[in-house]
mmCIF file of C-alpha atoms in Angstrom:
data_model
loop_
_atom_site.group_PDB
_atom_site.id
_atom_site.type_symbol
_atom_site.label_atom_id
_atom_site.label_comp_id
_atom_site.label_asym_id
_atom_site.label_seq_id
_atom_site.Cartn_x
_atom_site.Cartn_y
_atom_site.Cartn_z
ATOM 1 C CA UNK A 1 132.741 41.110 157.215
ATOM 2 C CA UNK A 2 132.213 40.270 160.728
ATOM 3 C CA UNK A 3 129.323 40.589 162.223
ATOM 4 C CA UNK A 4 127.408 40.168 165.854
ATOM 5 C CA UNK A 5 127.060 36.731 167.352
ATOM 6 C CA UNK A 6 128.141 35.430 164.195
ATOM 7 C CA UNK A 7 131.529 33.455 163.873
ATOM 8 C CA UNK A 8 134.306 35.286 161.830
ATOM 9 C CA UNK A 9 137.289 34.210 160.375
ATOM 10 C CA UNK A 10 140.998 35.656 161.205
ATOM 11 C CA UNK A 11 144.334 35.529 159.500
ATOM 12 C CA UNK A 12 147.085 36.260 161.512
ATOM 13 C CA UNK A 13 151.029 36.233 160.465
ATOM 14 C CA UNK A 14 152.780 33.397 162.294
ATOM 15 C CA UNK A 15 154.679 36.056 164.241
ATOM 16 C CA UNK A 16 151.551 37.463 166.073
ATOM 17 C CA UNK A 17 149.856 34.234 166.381
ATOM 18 C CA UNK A 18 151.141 33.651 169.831
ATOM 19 C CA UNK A 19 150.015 36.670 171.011
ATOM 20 C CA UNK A 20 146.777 36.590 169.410
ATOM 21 C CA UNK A 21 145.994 33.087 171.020
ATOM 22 C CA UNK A 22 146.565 34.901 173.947
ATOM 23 C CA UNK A 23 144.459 37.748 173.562
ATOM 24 C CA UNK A 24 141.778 35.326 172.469
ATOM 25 C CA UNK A 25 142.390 33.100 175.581
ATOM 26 C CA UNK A 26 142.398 36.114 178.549
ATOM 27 C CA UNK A 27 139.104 37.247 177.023
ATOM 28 C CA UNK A 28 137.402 34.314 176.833
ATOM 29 C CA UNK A 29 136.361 33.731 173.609
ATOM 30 C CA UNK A 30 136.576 30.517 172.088
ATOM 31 C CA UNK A 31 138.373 29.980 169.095
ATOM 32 C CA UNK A 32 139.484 26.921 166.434
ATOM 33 C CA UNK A 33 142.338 26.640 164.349
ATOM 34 C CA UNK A 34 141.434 26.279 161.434
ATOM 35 C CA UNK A 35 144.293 26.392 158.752
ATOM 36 C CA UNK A 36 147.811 26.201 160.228
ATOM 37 C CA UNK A 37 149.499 27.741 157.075
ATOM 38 C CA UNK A 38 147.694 29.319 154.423
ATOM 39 C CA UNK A 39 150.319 29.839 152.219
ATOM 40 C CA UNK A 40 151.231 26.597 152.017
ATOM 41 C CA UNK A 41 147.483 25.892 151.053
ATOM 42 C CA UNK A 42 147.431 28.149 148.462
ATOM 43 C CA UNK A 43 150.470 27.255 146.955
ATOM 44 C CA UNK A 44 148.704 23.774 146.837
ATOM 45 C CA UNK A 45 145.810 24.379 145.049
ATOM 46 C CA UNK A 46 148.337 26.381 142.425
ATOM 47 C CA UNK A 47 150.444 24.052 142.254
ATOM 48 C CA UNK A 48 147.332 21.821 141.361
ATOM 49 C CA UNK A 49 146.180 23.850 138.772
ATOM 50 C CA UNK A 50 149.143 24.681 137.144
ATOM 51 C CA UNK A 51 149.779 20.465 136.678
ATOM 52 C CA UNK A 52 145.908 20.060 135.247
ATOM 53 C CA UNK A 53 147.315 22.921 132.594
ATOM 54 C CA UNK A 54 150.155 21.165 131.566
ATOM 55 C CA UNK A 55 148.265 17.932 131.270
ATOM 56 C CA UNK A 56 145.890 19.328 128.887
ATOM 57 C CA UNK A 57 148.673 20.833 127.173
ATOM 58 C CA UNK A 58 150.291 17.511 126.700
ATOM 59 C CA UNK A 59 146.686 15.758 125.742
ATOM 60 C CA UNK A 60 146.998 18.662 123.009
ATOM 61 C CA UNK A 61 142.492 18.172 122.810
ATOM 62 C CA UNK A 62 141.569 20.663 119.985
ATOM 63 C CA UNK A 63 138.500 21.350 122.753
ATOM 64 C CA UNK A 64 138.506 24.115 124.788
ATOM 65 C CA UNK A 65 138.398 22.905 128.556
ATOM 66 C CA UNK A 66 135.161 21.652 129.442
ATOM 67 C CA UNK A 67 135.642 20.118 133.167
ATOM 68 C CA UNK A 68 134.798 21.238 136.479
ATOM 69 C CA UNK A 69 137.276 19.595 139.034
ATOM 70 C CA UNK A 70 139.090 22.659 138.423
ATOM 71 C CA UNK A 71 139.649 26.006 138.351
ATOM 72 C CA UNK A 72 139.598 27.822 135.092
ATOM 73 C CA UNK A 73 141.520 30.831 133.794
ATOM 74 C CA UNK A 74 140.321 33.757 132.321
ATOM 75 C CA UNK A 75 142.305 32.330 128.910
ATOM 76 C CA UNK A 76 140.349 29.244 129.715
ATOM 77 C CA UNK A 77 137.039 30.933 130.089
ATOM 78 C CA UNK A 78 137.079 33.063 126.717
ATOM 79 C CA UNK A 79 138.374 30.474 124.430
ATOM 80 C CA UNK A 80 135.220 28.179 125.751
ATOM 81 C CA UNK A 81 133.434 31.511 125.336
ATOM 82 C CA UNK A 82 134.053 32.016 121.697
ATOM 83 C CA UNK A 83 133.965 27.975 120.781
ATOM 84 C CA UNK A 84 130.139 27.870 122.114
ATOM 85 C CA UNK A 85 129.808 31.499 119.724
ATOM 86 C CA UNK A 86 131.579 30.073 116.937
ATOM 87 C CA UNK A 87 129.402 26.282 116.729
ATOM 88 C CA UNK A 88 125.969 27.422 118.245
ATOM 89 C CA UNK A 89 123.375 29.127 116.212
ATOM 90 C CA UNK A 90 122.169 30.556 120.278
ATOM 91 C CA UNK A 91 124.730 31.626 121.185
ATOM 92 C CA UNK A 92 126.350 34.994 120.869
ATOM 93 C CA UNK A 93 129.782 36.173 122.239
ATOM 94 C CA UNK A 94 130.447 40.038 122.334
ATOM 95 C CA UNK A 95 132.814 42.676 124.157
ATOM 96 C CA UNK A 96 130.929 44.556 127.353
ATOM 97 C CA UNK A 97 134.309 46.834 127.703
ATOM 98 C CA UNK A 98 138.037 46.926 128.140
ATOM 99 C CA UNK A 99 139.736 47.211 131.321
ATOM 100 C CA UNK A 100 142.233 49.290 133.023
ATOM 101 C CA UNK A 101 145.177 47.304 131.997
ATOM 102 C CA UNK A 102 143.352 46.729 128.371
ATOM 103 C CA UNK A 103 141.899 43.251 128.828
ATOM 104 C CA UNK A 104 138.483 42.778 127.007
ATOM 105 C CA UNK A 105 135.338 42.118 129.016
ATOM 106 C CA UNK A 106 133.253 39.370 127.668
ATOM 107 C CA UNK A 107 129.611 38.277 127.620
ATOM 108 C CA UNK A 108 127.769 36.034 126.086
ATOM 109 C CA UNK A 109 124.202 35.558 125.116
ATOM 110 C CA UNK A 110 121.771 32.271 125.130
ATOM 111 C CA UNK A 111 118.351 32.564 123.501
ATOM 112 C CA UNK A 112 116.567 30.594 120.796
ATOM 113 C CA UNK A 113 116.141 33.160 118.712
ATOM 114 C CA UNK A 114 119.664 33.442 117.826
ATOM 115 C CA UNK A 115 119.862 37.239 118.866
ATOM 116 C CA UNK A 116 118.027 39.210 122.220
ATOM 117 C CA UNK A 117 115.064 40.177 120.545
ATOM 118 C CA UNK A 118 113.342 42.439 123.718
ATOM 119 C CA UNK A 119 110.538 40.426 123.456
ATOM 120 C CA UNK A 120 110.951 37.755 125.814
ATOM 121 C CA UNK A 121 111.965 38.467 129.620
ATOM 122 C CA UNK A 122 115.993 38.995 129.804
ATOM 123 C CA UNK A 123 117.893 37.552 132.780
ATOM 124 C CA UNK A 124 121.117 39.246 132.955
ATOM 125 C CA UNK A 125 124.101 37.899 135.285
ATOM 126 C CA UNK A 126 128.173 38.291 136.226
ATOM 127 C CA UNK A 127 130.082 36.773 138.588
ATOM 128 C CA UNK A 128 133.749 37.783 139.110
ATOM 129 C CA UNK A 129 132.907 40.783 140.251
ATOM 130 C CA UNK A 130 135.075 39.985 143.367
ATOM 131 C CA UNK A 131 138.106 38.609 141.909
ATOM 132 C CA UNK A 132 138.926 35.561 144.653
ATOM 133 C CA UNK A 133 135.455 34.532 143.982
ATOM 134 C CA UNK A 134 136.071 31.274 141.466
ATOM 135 C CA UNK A 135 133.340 29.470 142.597
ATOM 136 C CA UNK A 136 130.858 32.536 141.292
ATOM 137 C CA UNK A 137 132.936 32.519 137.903
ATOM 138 C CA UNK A 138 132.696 28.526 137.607
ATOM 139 C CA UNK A 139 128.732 27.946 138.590
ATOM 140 C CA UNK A 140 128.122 30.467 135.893
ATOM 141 C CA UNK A 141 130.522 28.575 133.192
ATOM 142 C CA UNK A 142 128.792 25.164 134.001
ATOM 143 C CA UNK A 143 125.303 26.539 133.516
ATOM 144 C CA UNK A 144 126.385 28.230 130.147
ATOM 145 C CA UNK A 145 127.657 24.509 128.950
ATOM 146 C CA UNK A 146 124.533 23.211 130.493
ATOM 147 C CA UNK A 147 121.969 25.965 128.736
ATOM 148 C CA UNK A 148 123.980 25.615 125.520
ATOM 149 C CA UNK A 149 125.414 22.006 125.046
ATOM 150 C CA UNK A 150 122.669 20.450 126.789
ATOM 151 C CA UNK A 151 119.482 22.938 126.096
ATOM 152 C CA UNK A 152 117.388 19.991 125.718
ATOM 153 C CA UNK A 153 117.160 19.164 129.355
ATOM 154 C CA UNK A 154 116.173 22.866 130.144
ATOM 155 C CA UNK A 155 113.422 23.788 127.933
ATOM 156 C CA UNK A 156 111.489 25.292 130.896
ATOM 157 C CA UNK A 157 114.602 28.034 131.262
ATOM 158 C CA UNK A 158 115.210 28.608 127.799
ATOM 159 C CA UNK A 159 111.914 28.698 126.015
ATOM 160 C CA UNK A 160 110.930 32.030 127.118
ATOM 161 C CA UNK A 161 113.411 33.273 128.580
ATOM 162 C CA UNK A 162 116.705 35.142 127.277
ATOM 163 C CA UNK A 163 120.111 35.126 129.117
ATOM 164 C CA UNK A 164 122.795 37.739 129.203
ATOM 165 C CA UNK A 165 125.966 36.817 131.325
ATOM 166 C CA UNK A 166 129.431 38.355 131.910
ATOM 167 C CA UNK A 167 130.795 35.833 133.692
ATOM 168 C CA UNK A 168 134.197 37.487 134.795
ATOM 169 C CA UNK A 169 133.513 41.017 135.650
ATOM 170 C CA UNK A 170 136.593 41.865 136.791
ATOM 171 C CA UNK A 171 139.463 40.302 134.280
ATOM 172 C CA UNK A 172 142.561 41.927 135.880
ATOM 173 C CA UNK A 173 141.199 41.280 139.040
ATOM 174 C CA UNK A 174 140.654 37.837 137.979
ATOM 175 C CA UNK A 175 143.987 37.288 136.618
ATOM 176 C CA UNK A 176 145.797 38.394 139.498
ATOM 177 C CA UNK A 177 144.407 36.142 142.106
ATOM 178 C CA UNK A 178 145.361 32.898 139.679
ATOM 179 C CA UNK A 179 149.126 34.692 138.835
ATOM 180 C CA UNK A 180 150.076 36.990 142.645
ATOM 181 C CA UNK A 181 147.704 36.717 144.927
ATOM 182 C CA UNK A 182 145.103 34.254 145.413
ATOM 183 C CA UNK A 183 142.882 36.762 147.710
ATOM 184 C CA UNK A 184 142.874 39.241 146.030
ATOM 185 C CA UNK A 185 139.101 40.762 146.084
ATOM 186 C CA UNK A 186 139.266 44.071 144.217
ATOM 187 C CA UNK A 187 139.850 45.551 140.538
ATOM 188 C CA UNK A 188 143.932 46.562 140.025
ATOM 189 C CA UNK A 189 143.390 50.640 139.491
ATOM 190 C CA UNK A 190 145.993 52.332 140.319
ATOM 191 C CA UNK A 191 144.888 54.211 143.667
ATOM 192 C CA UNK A 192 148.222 56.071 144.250
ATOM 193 C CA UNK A 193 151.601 54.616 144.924
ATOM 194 C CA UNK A 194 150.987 52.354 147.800
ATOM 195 C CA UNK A 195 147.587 51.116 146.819
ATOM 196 C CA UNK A 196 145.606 49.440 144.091
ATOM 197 C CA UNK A 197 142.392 48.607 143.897
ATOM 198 C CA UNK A 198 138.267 49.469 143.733
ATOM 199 C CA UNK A 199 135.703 47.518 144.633
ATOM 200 C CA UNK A 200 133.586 47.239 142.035
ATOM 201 C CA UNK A 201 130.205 46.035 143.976
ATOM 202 C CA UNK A 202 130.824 49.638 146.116
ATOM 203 C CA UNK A 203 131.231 51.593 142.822
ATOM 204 C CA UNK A 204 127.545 51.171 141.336
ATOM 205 C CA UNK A 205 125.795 55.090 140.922
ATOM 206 C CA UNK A 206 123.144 54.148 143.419
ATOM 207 C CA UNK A 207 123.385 55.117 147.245
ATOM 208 C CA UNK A 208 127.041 55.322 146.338
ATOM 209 C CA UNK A 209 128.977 56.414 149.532
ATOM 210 C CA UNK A 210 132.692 57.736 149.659
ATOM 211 C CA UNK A 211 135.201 55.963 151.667
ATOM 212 C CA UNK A 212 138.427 57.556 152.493
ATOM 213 C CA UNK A 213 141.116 54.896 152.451
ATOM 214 C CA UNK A 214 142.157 53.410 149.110
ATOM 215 C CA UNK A 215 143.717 50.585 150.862
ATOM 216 C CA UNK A 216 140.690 48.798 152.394
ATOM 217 C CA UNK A 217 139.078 45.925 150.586
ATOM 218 C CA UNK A 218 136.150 47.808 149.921
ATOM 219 C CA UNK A 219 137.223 51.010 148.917
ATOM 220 C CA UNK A 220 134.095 52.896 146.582
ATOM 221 C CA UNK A 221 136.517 54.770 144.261
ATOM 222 C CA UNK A 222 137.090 58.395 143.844
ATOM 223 C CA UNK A 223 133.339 58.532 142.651
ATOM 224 C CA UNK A 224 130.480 56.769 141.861
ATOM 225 C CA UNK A 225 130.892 54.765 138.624
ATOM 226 C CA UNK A 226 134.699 55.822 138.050
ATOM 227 C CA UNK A 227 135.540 51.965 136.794
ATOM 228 C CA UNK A 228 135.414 51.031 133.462
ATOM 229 C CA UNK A 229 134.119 47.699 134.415
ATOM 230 C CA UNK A 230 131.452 49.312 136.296
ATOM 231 C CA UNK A 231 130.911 51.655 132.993
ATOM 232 C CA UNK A 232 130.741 48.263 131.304
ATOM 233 C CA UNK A 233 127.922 46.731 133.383
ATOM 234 C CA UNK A 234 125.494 49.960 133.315
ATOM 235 C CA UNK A 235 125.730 50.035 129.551
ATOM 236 C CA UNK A 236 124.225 46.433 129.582
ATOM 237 C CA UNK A 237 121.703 47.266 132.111
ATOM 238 C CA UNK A 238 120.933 50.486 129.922
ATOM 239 C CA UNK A 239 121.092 48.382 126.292
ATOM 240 C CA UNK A 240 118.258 45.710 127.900
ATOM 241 C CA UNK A 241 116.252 47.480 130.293
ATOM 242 C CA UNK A 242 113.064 47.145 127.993
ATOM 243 C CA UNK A 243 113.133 43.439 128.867
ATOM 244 C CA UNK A 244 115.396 43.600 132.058
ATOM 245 C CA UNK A 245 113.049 41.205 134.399
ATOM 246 C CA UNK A 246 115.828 39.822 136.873
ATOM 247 C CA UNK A 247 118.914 40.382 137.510
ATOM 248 C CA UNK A 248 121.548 38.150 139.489
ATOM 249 C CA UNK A 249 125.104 38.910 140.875
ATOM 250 C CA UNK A 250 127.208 35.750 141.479
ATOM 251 C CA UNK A 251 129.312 35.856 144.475
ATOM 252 C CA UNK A 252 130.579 33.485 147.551
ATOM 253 C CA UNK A 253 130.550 32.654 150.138
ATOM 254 C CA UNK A 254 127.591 31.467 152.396
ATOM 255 C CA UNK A 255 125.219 29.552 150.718
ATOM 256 C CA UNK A 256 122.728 32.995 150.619
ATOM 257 C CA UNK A 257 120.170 34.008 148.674
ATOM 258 C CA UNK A 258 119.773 37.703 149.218
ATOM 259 C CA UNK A 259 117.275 40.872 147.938
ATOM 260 C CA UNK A 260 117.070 44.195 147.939
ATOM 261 C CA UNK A 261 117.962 46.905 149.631
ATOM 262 C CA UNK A 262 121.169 46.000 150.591
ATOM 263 C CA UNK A 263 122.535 50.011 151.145
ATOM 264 C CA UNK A 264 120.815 50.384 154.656
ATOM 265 C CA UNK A 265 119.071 48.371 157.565
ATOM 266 C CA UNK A 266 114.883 47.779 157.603
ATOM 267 C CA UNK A 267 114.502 48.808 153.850
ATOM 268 C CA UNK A 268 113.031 46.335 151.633
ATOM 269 C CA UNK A 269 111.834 46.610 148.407
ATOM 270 C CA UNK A 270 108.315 46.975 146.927
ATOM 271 C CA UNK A 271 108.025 43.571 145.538
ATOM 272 C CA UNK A 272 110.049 42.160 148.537
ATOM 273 C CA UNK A 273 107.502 39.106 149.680
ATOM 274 C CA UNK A 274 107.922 37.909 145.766
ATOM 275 C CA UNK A 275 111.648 37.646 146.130
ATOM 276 C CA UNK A 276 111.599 36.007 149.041
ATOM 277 C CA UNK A 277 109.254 33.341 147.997
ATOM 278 C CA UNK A 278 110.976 32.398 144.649
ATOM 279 C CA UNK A 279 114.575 32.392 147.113
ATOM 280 C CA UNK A 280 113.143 30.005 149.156
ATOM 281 C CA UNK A 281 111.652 27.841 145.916
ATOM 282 C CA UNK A 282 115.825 28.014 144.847
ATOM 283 C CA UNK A 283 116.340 26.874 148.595
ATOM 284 C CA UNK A 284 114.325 24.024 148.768
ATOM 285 C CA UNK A 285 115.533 22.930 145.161
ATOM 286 C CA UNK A 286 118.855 22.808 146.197
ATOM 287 C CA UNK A 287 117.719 20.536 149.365
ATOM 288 C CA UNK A 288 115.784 18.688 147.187
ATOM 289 C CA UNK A 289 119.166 17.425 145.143
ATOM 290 C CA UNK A 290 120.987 16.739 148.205
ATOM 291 C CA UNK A 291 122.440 20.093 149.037
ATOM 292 C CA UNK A 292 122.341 22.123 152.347
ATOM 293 C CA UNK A 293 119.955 24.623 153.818
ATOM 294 C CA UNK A 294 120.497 27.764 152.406
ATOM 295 C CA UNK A 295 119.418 31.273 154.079
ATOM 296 C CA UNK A 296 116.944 33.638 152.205
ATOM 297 C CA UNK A 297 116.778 37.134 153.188
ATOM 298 C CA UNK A 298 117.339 41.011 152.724
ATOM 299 C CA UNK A 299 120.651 41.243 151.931
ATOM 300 C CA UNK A 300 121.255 44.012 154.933
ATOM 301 C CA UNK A 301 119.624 41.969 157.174
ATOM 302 C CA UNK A 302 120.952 38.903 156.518
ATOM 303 C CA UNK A 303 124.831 39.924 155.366
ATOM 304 C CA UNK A 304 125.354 43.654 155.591
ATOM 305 C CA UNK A 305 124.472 46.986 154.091
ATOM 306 C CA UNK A 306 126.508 47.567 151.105
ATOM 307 C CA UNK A 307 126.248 51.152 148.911
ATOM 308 C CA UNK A 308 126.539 51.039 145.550
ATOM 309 C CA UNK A 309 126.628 47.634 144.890
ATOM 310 C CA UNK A 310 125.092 45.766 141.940
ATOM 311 C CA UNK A 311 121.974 43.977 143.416
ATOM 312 C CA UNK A 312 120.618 47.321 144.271
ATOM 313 C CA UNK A 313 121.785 49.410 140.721
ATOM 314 C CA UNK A 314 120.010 46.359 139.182
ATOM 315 C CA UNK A 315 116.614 46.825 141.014
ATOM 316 C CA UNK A 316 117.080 50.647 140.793
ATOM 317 C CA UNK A 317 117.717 50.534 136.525
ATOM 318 C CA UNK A 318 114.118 48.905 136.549
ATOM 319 C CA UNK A 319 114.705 44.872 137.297
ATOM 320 C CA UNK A 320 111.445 43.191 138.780
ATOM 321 C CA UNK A 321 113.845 40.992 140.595
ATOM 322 C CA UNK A 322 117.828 41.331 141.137
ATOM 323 C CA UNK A 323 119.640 38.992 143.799
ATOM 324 C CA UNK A 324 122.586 38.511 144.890
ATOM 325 C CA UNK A 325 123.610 35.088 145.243
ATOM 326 C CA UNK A 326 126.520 33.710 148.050
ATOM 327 C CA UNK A 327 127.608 30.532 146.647
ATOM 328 C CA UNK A 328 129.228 27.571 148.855
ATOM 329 C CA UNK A 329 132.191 28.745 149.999
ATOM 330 C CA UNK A 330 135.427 26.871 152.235
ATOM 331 C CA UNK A 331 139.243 26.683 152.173
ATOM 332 C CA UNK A 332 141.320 29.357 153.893
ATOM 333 C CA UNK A 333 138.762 32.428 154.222
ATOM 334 C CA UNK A 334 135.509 30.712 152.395
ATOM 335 C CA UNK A 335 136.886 31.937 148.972
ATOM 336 C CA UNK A 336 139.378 28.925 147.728
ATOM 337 C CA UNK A 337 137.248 25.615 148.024
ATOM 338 C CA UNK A 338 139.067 22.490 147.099
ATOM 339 C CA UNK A 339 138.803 21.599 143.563
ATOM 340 C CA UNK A 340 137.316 17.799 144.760
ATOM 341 C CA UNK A 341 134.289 20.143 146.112
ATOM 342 C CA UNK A 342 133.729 22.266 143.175
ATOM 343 C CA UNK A 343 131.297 19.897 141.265
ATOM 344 C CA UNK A 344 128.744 19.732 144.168
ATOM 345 C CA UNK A 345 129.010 23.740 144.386
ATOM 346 C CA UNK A 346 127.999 24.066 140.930
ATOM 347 C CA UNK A 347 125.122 21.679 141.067
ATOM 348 C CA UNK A 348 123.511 22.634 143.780
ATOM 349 C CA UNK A 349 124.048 26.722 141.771
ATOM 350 C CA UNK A 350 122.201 25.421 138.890
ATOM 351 C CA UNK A 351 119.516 24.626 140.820
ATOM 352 C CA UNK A 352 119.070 28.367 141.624
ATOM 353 C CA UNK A 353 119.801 29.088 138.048
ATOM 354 C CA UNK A 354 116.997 26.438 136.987
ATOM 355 C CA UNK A 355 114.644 27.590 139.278
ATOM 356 C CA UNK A 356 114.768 31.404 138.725
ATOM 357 C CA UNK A 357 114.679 30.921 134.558
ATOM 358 C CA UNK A 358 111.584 28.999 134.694
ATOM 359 C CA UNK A 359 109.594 31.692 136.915
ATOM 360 C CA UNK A 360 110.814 33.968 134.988
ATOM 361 C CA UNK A 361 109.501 32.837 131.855
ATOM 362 C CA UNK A 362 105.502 33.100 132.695
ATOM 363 C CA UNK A 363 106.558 36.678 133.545
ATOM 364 C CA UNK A 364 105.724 39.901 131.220
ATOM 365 C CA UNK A 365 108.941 41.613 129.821
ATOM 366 C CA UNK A 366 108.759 45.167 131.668
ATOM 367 C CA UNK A 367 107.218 46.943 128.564
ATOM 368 C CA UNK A 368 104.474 45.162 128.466
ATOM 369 C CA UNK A 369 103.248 46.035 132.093
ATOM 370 C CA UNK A 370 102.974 49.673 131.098
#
């Protein structure tokens, strides 16, 4: 979303881009091209993807896909899913919900217990909430194969600390941007005949605010928690909140690292100086491995004010922390980096991830504070 003295992004069709040049040009304001054709981009990186496919297919590897120089599907996703549930003892793979056109809603749990005992601190994540947002969905898969086929290199996060993830929150949505339309950003309700669509990260029942058109990109829903993918999400926040200690939403892009509240201007939350201190401990990890400086910050401040979204429904059902995290982003309109850039992105994620599960470890589960 555009913003003051901040640079913004525009897609024009090829007939209007004359014009628009123009526009630009008589009111001096400066401007770089920078795709020519984003179709022919997208189609690209498809095309790409769709070749990987039928390579593994060919390879025939009784494995479930376990790379990151591409993009997964959602098929992709859930049959690593339920391998990890099937062969490790700490893991557990279970159905959040269904959605609208009937596809399940996974998560998965880590913890060396075996099962989420609620009595160790519970981090609980998604990403795919925006569908476009593969980057979100991917930094989330490569930290599950790290945490699980790996846990010996991350005994600080997993020691005392459980993890709850859904790491495609929105399946149709998901689906669609990898089969129709790779920018697609919103679930695929029906709305009425001309438009489909909710965002879910509007649709949270916390400072929930109506919005009249059903064909903008962030249209709230009829009302506040109407999506059964939003439905899904509160019933996990309900089933842990006895040990809910942070919670994280995945998204991209901007390389942020942003706190609550996000629903209005100059509002921050109690504990606002300890979020911004562990942010900037994720920021200067990520530096630390090579990566770039990242920007820590109230999320209305920094981004923009958001209602009903999940950063704020997370702090609200009783989180000490919840974050919202804008991952690398680049390509056409910061949403489709190139596959040759994807293993940095989730790197430098994991050192958020790494860096958030060890602090929260030394911390009390909620019950215990009372």
């Amino acid at each position: 979303m555009p913003r003051l003295k901040r640079d913004a992004r525009v897609m024009v069709s090829h007939y209007d881009e004359s014009r628009f040049e123009q526009f630009l040009e008589r009111n001096d304001i400066h401007y770089d091209l920078v795709m020519d054709n984003v179709q022919q981009i997208l189609d690209k990186q498809r095309k790409s993807n769709l070749e990987y496919r039928e390579r593994v297919k060919r390879e025939s590897s009784p494995r479930a896909t376990v790379d990151f120089d591409h993009y997964w599907t959602l098929e992709e996703i859930y049959q690593y899913m339920e391998e990890l549930g099937a062969n490790y003892e700490t893991v557990e793979v279970f159905e959040v919900g269904r959605t609208q056109e009937n596809r399940p809603i996974m998560g998965l749990s880590i913890t060396n217990g075996g099962e989420v005992s609620m009595e160790r601190p519970v981090v609980l994540m998604d990403a795919g909430i925006h569908a476009r947002e593969w980057v979100g969905v991917m930094s989330v898969m490569y930290m599950i194969h790290q945490f699980v086929e790996n846990s010996e290199e991350y005994s600080a996060q997993l020691e005392k600390t459980d993890y709850v993830i859904v790491p495609v929150l929105n399946p149709d949505g998901y689906v669609y941007t990898h089969e129709v339309n790779r920018l697609w950003r919103k679930n695929r309700t029906q709305n009425n005949l001309l438009c489909a669509g909710v965002d879910l990260n509007r649709n949270f029942p916390f400072q929930w605010r109506f919005t009249s058109n059903a064909c903008t990109n962030t249209y709230a829903g009829m009302s506040e928690g109407s999506e059964l993918e939003t439905v899904a999400m509160m019933g996990l926040f309900s089933q842990y909140k006895d040990a809910l200690t942070m919670y994280i939403a995945v998204h991209t892009s901007g390389e942020m690292i942003l706190w609550p509240w996000g629903y209005e201007l100059d509002n921050y939350c109690d504990n606002w100086e300890e979020h911004d201190d562990l942010g900037k401990q994720a920021a200067a990890a990520i530096m630390s491995v090579g990566g770039s400086e990242w920007t820590v910050g109230n999320a209305a401040d920094i981004l923009y004010a958001a209602s009903g979204a999940t950063d704020d429904y997370g702090k609200y059902s009783g989180a000490r922390l919840a974050y919202t995290i804008e991952l690398t982003g680049g390509g056409v309109e910061g949403f489709d980096l190139l596959e040759a850039q994807l293993g940095k992105a989730v790197v430098d994620a994991m050192e958020i991830y790494k860096t958030f599960g060890a602090y929260v470890g030394t911390l009390p589960i909620p019950t215990a504070d009372e």
